Amino acid sequence: MKNFKYIASFSTAMVLFSCGSKKSQLPEIKPDIITENVKYDTDDPAIWINPDDASKSIVFGTDKDTDGAIYAFDLDGKIIESKTIRGIKRPNNVDLRYGFPITDSTQTDIIAFTERERKMLRIYSVPDMKPLDGGGFPVFADEANEEFQYPMGISLYKSAVDGAFYAIVGRKTGPLEDYLYQYKITTKSESLVGFDLVRKFGDFSGKKEIEAIAVDDALGYVYYSDEGESVKKYYAEPSKGNEQLASFGSEDFLEDIEGIAIAAFEDGSGMIIVSDQQHGQFNIYDRKTNELVRILNLATTETDGCEAVTVSLNDTFKTGLFVAMNDDGTFYYYDLDKLK
């Protein structure tokens, strides 16, 4: 039955592409929850799983403006004002990792996001939402061309090799080579982390821009959307080199290749979910083979960022949670089973 669904999806997609349609004709899959509206412009989400009570997990989402914010939402889509970070100058993308060592005996979960207008990377602890960055870390500081200094995309990486933490940062505009910088995040004190450049990598087609970045920690790969060309794959571990491992999806999108979410299961299976922005669809690739397996219409419009987790959170999200940005200033929540 699953094979039939895949074939039907491909056939429908081929008709849509050949007719040049900009609106998906696939059946709509409605969200389970739509969040309250942010003030300006939603862009990218991250999901924090509460280790004590998964039903109290938090969805973070950027509100992209000069007077921007990192909004916090509960699983009913309501804004949690006490966990929202305001006064951020154009926050763009956001990511999260667990268990950063503050001292030899103390850990905290961390959230990281780009603050584009200040040319900074920001890092806060979760869930107490305290800054750990002393006001921000400058990124692309060695770049002579000022246009290439403004950060946009970000993904964190927790190394499966030695447990080290990294931030992989992209930019609004960049060169044809070394579009991404990778920084190691280290402990300096209980209230401050350090930040060191360890490599530059990532080819760029020059056609549009690179925004979405996602890392598969367990398998050790980083993916990014070269929006006008393809999804590109590299090693996330700096010591493994800067060779491009794969480029896929070049024929699967109407226009912009946008947000990437990785739904990773413990047995190594899973999905790489990529927004086909102007088509209003999501292309789902196999986590192991990177082959396209199905296409879904999740009822969103002009989706930039998305994120997924694969554990049960509550009675609504029994199999996991997928979150996607919508262009009306909200985020859409789906039980992960709707994407299978």
Short mmCIF file of C-alpha atoms in Angstrom, two decimals:
data_model
loop_
_atom_site.label_atom_id
_atom_site.label_comp_id
_atom_site.label_asym_id
_atom_site.label_seq_id
_atom_site.Cartn_x
_atom_site.Cartn_y
_atom_site.Cartn_z
CA MET A 1 0.00 0.00 0.00
CA LYS A 2 2.83 2.40 0.80
CA ASN A 3 4.45 1.76 -2.57
CA PHE A 4 1.16 2.60 -4.27
CA LYS A 5 0.96 5.87 -2.35
CA TYR A 6 4.48 6.82 -3.43
CA ILE A 7 3.74 6.05 -7.10
CA ALA A 8 0.52 8.05 -6.97
CA SER A 9 2.35 10.99 -5.41
CA PHE A 10 5.05 10.92 -8.10
CA SER A 11 2.48 10.75 -10.90
CA THR A 12 0.55 13.67 -9.50
CA ALA A 13 3.73 15.66 -9.04
CA MET A 14 4.79 15.06 -12.66
CA VAL A 15 1.44 16.42 -13.88
CA LEU A 16 1.78 19.46 -11.65
CA PHE A 17 5.29 20.27 -12.82
CA SER A 18 4.42 19.81 -16.49
CA CYS A 19 1.44 22.13 -16.21
CA GLY A 20 3.49 24.78 -14.41
CA SER A 21 1.00 25.00 -11.56
CA LYS A 22 2.14 27.01 -8.56
CA LYS A 23 -0.45 25.63 -6.13
CA SER A 24 -0.34 22.05 -5.01
CA GLN A 25 -3.15 19.88 -6.31
CA LEU A 26 -2.41 17.12 -3.82
CA PRO A 27 -4.99 16.52 -1.06
CA GLU A 28 -4.47 18.90 1.85
CA ILE A 29 -3.37 17.51 5.18
CA LYS A 30 -4.63 19.88 7.84
CA PRO A 31 -2.55 20.78 10.90
CA ASP A 32 -3.52 19.60 14.34
CA ILE A 33 -2.66 22.96 15.90
CA ILE A 34 -2.03 26.48 14.55
CA THR A 35 -0.10 28.80 16.86
CA GLU A 36 -1.04 32.28 17.87
CA ASN A 37 0.31 34.98 15.59
CA VAL A 38 3.68 36.61 16.06
CA LYS A 39 4.00 40.36 15.59
CA TYR A 40 5.81 40.43 12.23
CA ASP A 41 7.10 37.53 10.16
CA THR A 42 7.57 33.89 11.17
CA ASP A 43 10.55 32.07 9.70
CA ASP A 44 12.09 29.05 11.46
CA PRO A 45 11.14 26.76 14.40
CA ALA A 46 13.00 24.58 16.91
CA ILE A 47 11.48 22.09 19.35
CA TRP A 48 12.60 21.53 22.95
CA ILE A 49 11.43 18.28 24.56
CA ASN A 50 10.88 18.71 28.29
CA PRO A 51 12.73 15.77 29.90
CA ASP A 52 10.49 15.78 32.99
CA ASP A 53 7.13 16.09 31.24
CA ALA A 54 7.01 15.87 27.44
CA SER A 55 3.55 17.46 27.41
CA LYS A 56 5.21 20.67 28.60
CA SER A 57 7.65 20.82 25.71
CA ILE A 58 8.24 24.15 23.95
CA VAL A 59 8.25 25.16 20.30
CA PHE A 60 10.50 28.15 19.60
CA GLY A 61 10.03 30.23 16.47
CA THR A 62 11.71 33.29 15.00
CA ASP A 63 9.87 36.53 14.28
CA LYS A 64 12.00 38.16 11.60
CA ASP A 65 12.12 41.94 11.97
CA THR A 66 14.36 44.73 13.29
CA ASP A 67 12.19 44.58 16.42
CA GLY A 68 12.12 40.78 16.30
CA ALA A 69 11.86 37.98 18.81
CA ILE A 70 12.29 34.31 19.50
CA TYR A 71 8.77 33.28 20.43
CA ALA A 72 8.03 30.35 22.72
CA PHE A 73 4.82 28.37 22.23
CA ASP A 74 3.25 25.54 24.19
CA LEU A 75 1.87 22.43 22.47
CA ASP A 76 -1.52 24.12 22.16
CA GLY A 77 0.11 26.90 20.13
CA LYS A 78 -0.21 29.51 22.86
CA ILE A 79 2.59 32.05 23.36
CA ILE A 80 4.63 31.53 26.54
CA GLU A 81 5.67 35.10 27.26
CA SER A 82 8.04 34.18 30.10
CA LYS A 83 10.15 32.07 27.69
CA THR A 84 10.02 34.49 24.73
CA ILE A 85 13.17 36.50 23.93
CA ARG A 86 12.37 39.98 22.61
CA GLY A 87 14.39 42.90 21.28
CA ILE A 88 16.38 40.83 18.74
CA LYS A 89 17.42 42.60 15.53
CA ARG A 90 16.15 40.35 12.76
CA PRO A 91 16.50 36.84 14.16
CA ASN A 92 16.53 34.48 11.21
CA ASN A 93 17.05 30.78 11.91
CA VAL A 94 17.07 28.91 15.21
CA ASP A 95 18.27 25.53 16.45
CA LEU A 96 18.61 23.61 19.71
CA ARG A 97 20.73 20.90 21.34
CA TYR A 98 20.71 19.08 24.67
CA GLY A 99 23.32 18.65 27.39
CA PHE A 100 25.89 21.39 26.85
CA PRO A 101 28.48 21.19 29.69
CA ILE A 102 28.51 24.40 31.74
CA THR A 103 30.89 22.90 34.32
CA ASP A 104 32.36 19.43 34.84
CA SER A 105 29.20 18.45 36.69
CA THR A 106 26.52 20.76 35.24
CA GLN A 107 24.79 20.72 31.87
CA THR A 108 22.14 22.82 30.16
CA ASP A 109 20.21 22.62 26.95
CA ILE A 110 20.96 25.48 24.56
CA ILE A 111 19.19 27.40 21.83
CA ALA A 112 21.14 29.26 19.14
CA PHE A 113 19.93 31.76 16.57
CA THR A 114 21.34 34.28 14.13
CA GLU A 115 20.83 37.99 14.75
CA ARG A 116 21.37 39.22 11.24
CA GLU A 117 21.42 42.99 11.62
CA ARG A 118 24.06 42.78 14.37
CA LYS A 119 26.10 40.14 12.45
CA MET A 120 25.92 37.94 15.52
CA LEU A 121 25.25 34.41 16.68
CA ARG A 122 23.26 34.24 19.94
CA ILE A 123 23.20 31.38 22.46
CA TYR A 124 20.76 31.02 25.39
CA SER A 125 20.17 28.30 27.95
CA VAL A 126 16.88 26.41 27.90
CA PRO A 127 14.44 26.43 29.61
CA ASP A 128 15.56 29.31 31.85
CA MET A 129 16.32 31.45 28.75
CA LYS A 130 19.47 33.10 30.03
CA PRO A 131 22.07 34.47 27.57
CA LEU A 132 25.37 32.57 27.55
CA ASP A 133 27.06 34.62 24.85
CA GLY A 134 27.95 37.93 26.54
CA GLY A 135 25.71 39.76 24.09
CA GLY A 136 26.57 37.78 20.97
CA PHE A 137 29.41 36.31 18.94
CA PRO A 138 30.47 38.06 15.69
CA VAL A 139 30.35 35.74 12.69
CA PHE A 140 32.17 35.99 9.33
CA ALA A 141 34.41 38.55 11.00
CA ASP A 142 37.32 37.82 8.64
CA GLU A 143 35.20 38.44 5.53
CA ALA A 144 36.41 41.53 3.63
CA ASN A 145 33.17 41.95 1.68
CA GLU A 146 30.64 43.45 4.10
CA GLU A 147 27.72 42.01 2.10
CA PHE A 148 29.02 38.54 3.01
CA GLN A 149 29.03 39.21 6.78
CA TYR A 150 25.28 38.97 7.53
CA PRO A 151 24.27 35.58 9.02
CA MET A 152 21.06 33.83 8.15
CA GLY A 153 20.88 30.03 8.47
CA ILE A 154 22.15 28.02 11.42
CA SER A 155 22.25 24.46 12.66
CA LEU A 156 23.87 23.10 15.79
CA TYR A 157 25.82 19.83 15.78
CA LYS A 158 26.65 17.62 18.77
CA SER A 159 29.47 15.35 17.68
CA ALA A 160 28.92 11.61 17.88
CA VAL A 161 32.72 11.26 17.91
CA ASP A 162 33.67 13.23 21.03
CA GLY A 163 30.52 15.06 22.19
CA ALA A 164 31.79 18.48 21.10
CA PHE A 165 29.25 21.19 20.22
CA TYR A 166 29.37 23.18 16.99
CA ALA A 167 27.38 25.88 15.21
CA ILE A 168 27.25 25.75 11.40
CA VAL A 169 26.29 29.18 10.13
CA GLY A 170 25.27 30.40 6.67
CA ARG A 171 24.76 33.91 5.36
CA LYS A 172 22.29 36.02 3.43
CA THR A 173 24.77 36.54 0.59
CA GLY A 174 28.01 34.70 0.05
CA PRO A 175 30.76 33.47 -2.25
CA LEU A 176 30.70 30.41 -4.53
CA GLU A 177 32.96 28.53 -2.12
CA ASP A 178 33.10 28.41 1.70
CA TYR A 179 29.58 29.78 2.09
CA LEU A 180 29.31 28.14 5.54
CA TYR A 181 31.46 28.64 8.62
CA GLN A 182 31.64 26.06 11.40
CA TYR A 183 32.37 27.24 14.94
CA LYS A 184 33.16 25.15 18.01
CA ILE A 185 31.23 26.14 21.12
CA THR A 186 33.21 25.68 24.33
CA THR A 187 32.77 26.35 28.04
CA LYS A 188 34.40 29.49 29.46
CA SER A 189 32.49 29.91 32.71
CA GLU A 190 29.12 29.05 34.23
CA SER A 191 27.56 32.05 32.51
CA LEU A 192 29.59 32.36 29.29
CA VAL A 193 30.54 30.11 26.39
CA GLY A 194 33.40 30.45 23.91
CA PHE A 195 33.27 30.38 20.16
CA ASP A 196 36.09 29.37 17.76
CA LEU A 197 36.14 29.06 13.97
CA VAL A 198 37.21 25.54 12.95
CA ARG A 199 36.48 25.39 9.22
CA LYS A 200 34.93 26.99 6.15
CA PHE A 201 33.12 24.83 3.60
CA GLY A 202 30.13 24.52 1.29
CA ASP A 203 29.76 25.23 -2.42
CA PHE A 204 27.13 27.70 -3.67
CA SER A 205 25.55 27.69 -7.12
CA GLY A 206 25.24 31.50 -7.12
CA LYS A 207 21.60 31.22 -8.21
CA LYS A 208 19.70 32.42 -5.12
CA GLU A 209 20.92 31.93 -1.53
CA ILE A 210 21.57 29.35 1.17
CA GLU A 211 19.36 29.56 4.24
CA ALA A 212 18.17 26.19 5.54
CA ILE A 213 20.79 24.05 7.27
CA ALA A 214 20.13 20.82 9.18
CA VAL A 215 22.48 18.34 10.82
CA ASP A 216 21.88 14.65 11.40
CA ASP A 217 23.93 14.23 14.58
CA ALA A 218 23.72 10.44 14.78
CA LEU A 219 24.78 9.81 11.18
CA GLY A 220 27.16 12.77 11.08
CA TYR A 221 25.87 14.64 8.02
CA VAL A 222 25.00 18.27 7.37
CA TYR A 223 22.45 19.18 4.71
CA TYR A 224 21.71 22.61 3.28
CA SER A 225 19.40 24.06 0.66
CA ASP A 226 21.19 25.74 -2.23
CA GLU A 227 17.84 27.28 -3.04
CA GLY A 228 18.13 27.53 -6.81
CA GLU A 229 19.88 24.21 -7.37
CA SER A 230 19.68 21.26 -4.94
CA VAL A 231 20.00 19.93 -1.42
CA LYS A 232 23.69 19.40 -0.65
CA LYS A 233 25.27 16.98 1.81
CA TYR A 234 28.62 17.10 3.65
CA TYR A 235 30.21 15.55 6.69
CA ALA A 236 29.36 17.43 9.88
CA GLU A 237 32.57 16.35 11.59
CA PRO A 238 35.31 18.88 10.70
CA SER A 239 38.06 16.24 10.71
CA LYS A 240 36.35 14.28 7.90
CA GLY A 241 36.97 16.99 5.34
CA ASN A 242 35.03 19.33 3.08
CA GLU A 243 34.15 17.07 0.15
CA GLN A 244 30.56 17.30 -1.06
CA LEU A 245 29.00 13.87 -0.55
CA ALA A 246 25.74 14.27 -2.45
CA SER A 247 23.53 16.71 -4.29
CA PHE A 248 19.88 15.77 -4.71
CA GLY A 249 16.41 17.14 -5.42
CA SER A 250 17.40 19.34 -8.36
CA GLU A 251 14.36 18.24 -10.40
CA ASP A 252 11.90 17.98 -7.52
CA PHE A 253 11.08 21.63 -6.74
CA LEU A 254 9.06 24.30 -8.50
CA GLU A 255 11.29 27.21 -7.47
CA ASP A 256 12.97 27.71 -4.06
CA ILE A 257 14.29 24.79 -2.05
CA GLU A 258 13.72 25.91 1.53
CA GLY A 259 13.46 24.52 5.08
CA ILE A 260 14.91 21.16 6.06
CA ALA A 261 13.81 18.95 8.96
CA ILE A 262 15.29 15.58 9.87
CA ALA A 263 12.99 13.03 11.49
CA ALA A 264 15.53 10.55 12.87
CA PHE A 265 14.68 7.18 14.39
CA GLU A 266 17.02 5.15 16.59
CA ASP A 267 17.38 2.33 14.05
CA GLY A 268 18.89 4.77 11.54
CA SER A 269 15.75 5.11 9.44
CA GLY A 270 13.88 8.37 9.05
CA MET A 271 12.91 11.24 6.80
CA ILE A 272 14.54 14.36 5.42
CA ILE A 273 11.65 16.77 4.94
CA VAL A 274 12.24 19.73 2.61
CA SER A 275 9.90 22.62 1.81
CA ASP A 276 9.01 23.15 -1.86
CA GLN A 277 8.16 26.75 -1.04
CA GLN A 278 6.28 28.16 -4.02
CA HIS A 279 4.54 24.86 -4.70
CA GLY A 280 3.11 24.68 -1.18
CA GLN A 281 4.39 21.13 -0.75
CA PHE A 282 6.96 19.12 1.20
CA ASN A 283 9.29 16.63 -0.46
CA ILE A 284 10.24 13.73 1.77
CA TYR A 285 13.51 11.89 1.20
CA ASP A 286 14.77 8.69 2.77
CA ARG A 287 17.25 9.45 5.55
CA LYS A 288 19.66 6.68 4.48
CA THR A 289 19.49 6.79 0.67
CA ASN A 290 18.40 10.43 0.13
CA GLU A 291 15.90 9.17 -2.46
CA LEU A 292 12.54 10.92 -2.86
CA VAL A 293 9.80 8.73 -1.38
CA ARG A 294 6.72 10.95 -1.29
CA ILE A 295 5.32 14.47 -1.66
CA LEU A 296 2.76 16.00 0.69
CA ASN A 297 0.55 19.08 0.78
CA LEU A 298 0.45 20.17 4.42
CA ALA A 299 -1.73 23.24 3.72
CA THR A 300 1.01 25.77 4.47
CA THR A 301 1.88 28.71 2.23
CA GLU A 302 5.42 29.86 1.37
CA THR A 303 7.06 27.76 4.09
CA ASP A 304 10.61 28.76 5.05
CA GLY A 305 11.64 26.76 8.11
CA CYS A 306 10.46 23.46 9.58
CA GLU A 307 11.48 21.02 12.33
CA ALA A 308 10.62 17.53 13.58
CA VAL A 309 11.00 15.33 16.65
CA THR A 310 10.20 11.62 16.78
CA VAL A 311 9.07 11.00 20.37
CA SER A 312 5.57 11.05 21.80
CA LEU A 313 4.71 14.38 23.45
CA ASN A 314 1.02 14.16 24.37
CA ASP A 315 -2.30 12.75 23.14
CA THR A 316 -2.27 15.05 20.10
CA PHE A 317 1.31 14.32 19.07
CA LYS A 318 1.52 10.63 19.90
CA THR A 319 4.15 9.71 17.29
CA GLY A 320 6.19 12.92 17.30
CA LEU A 321 5.81 16.50 16.12
CA PHE A 322 6.43 18.28 12.83
CA VAL A 323 6.33 22.09 12.86
CA ALA A 324 6.26 24.28 9.74
CA MET A 325 6.21 28.04 9.30
CA ASN A 326 3.23 29.60 7.50
CA ASP A 327 3.33 33.01 5.85
CA ASP A 328 0.43 34.45 7.91
CA GLY A 329 2.64 34.80 10.99
CA THR A 330 1.92 31.40 12.51
CA PHE A 331 3.45 27.95 12.82
CA TYR A 332 1.54 24.76 11.96
CA TYR A 333 1.85 21.64 14.15
CA TYR A 334 1.29 18.09 12.87
CA ASP A 335 1.42 14.71 14.53
CA LEU A 336 4.41 13.10 12.80
CA ASP A 337 2.32 10.13 11.69
CA LYS A 338 0.60 12.41 9.15
CA LEU A 339 3.88 12.59 7.21
CA LYS A 340 4.40 8.82 6.98
#
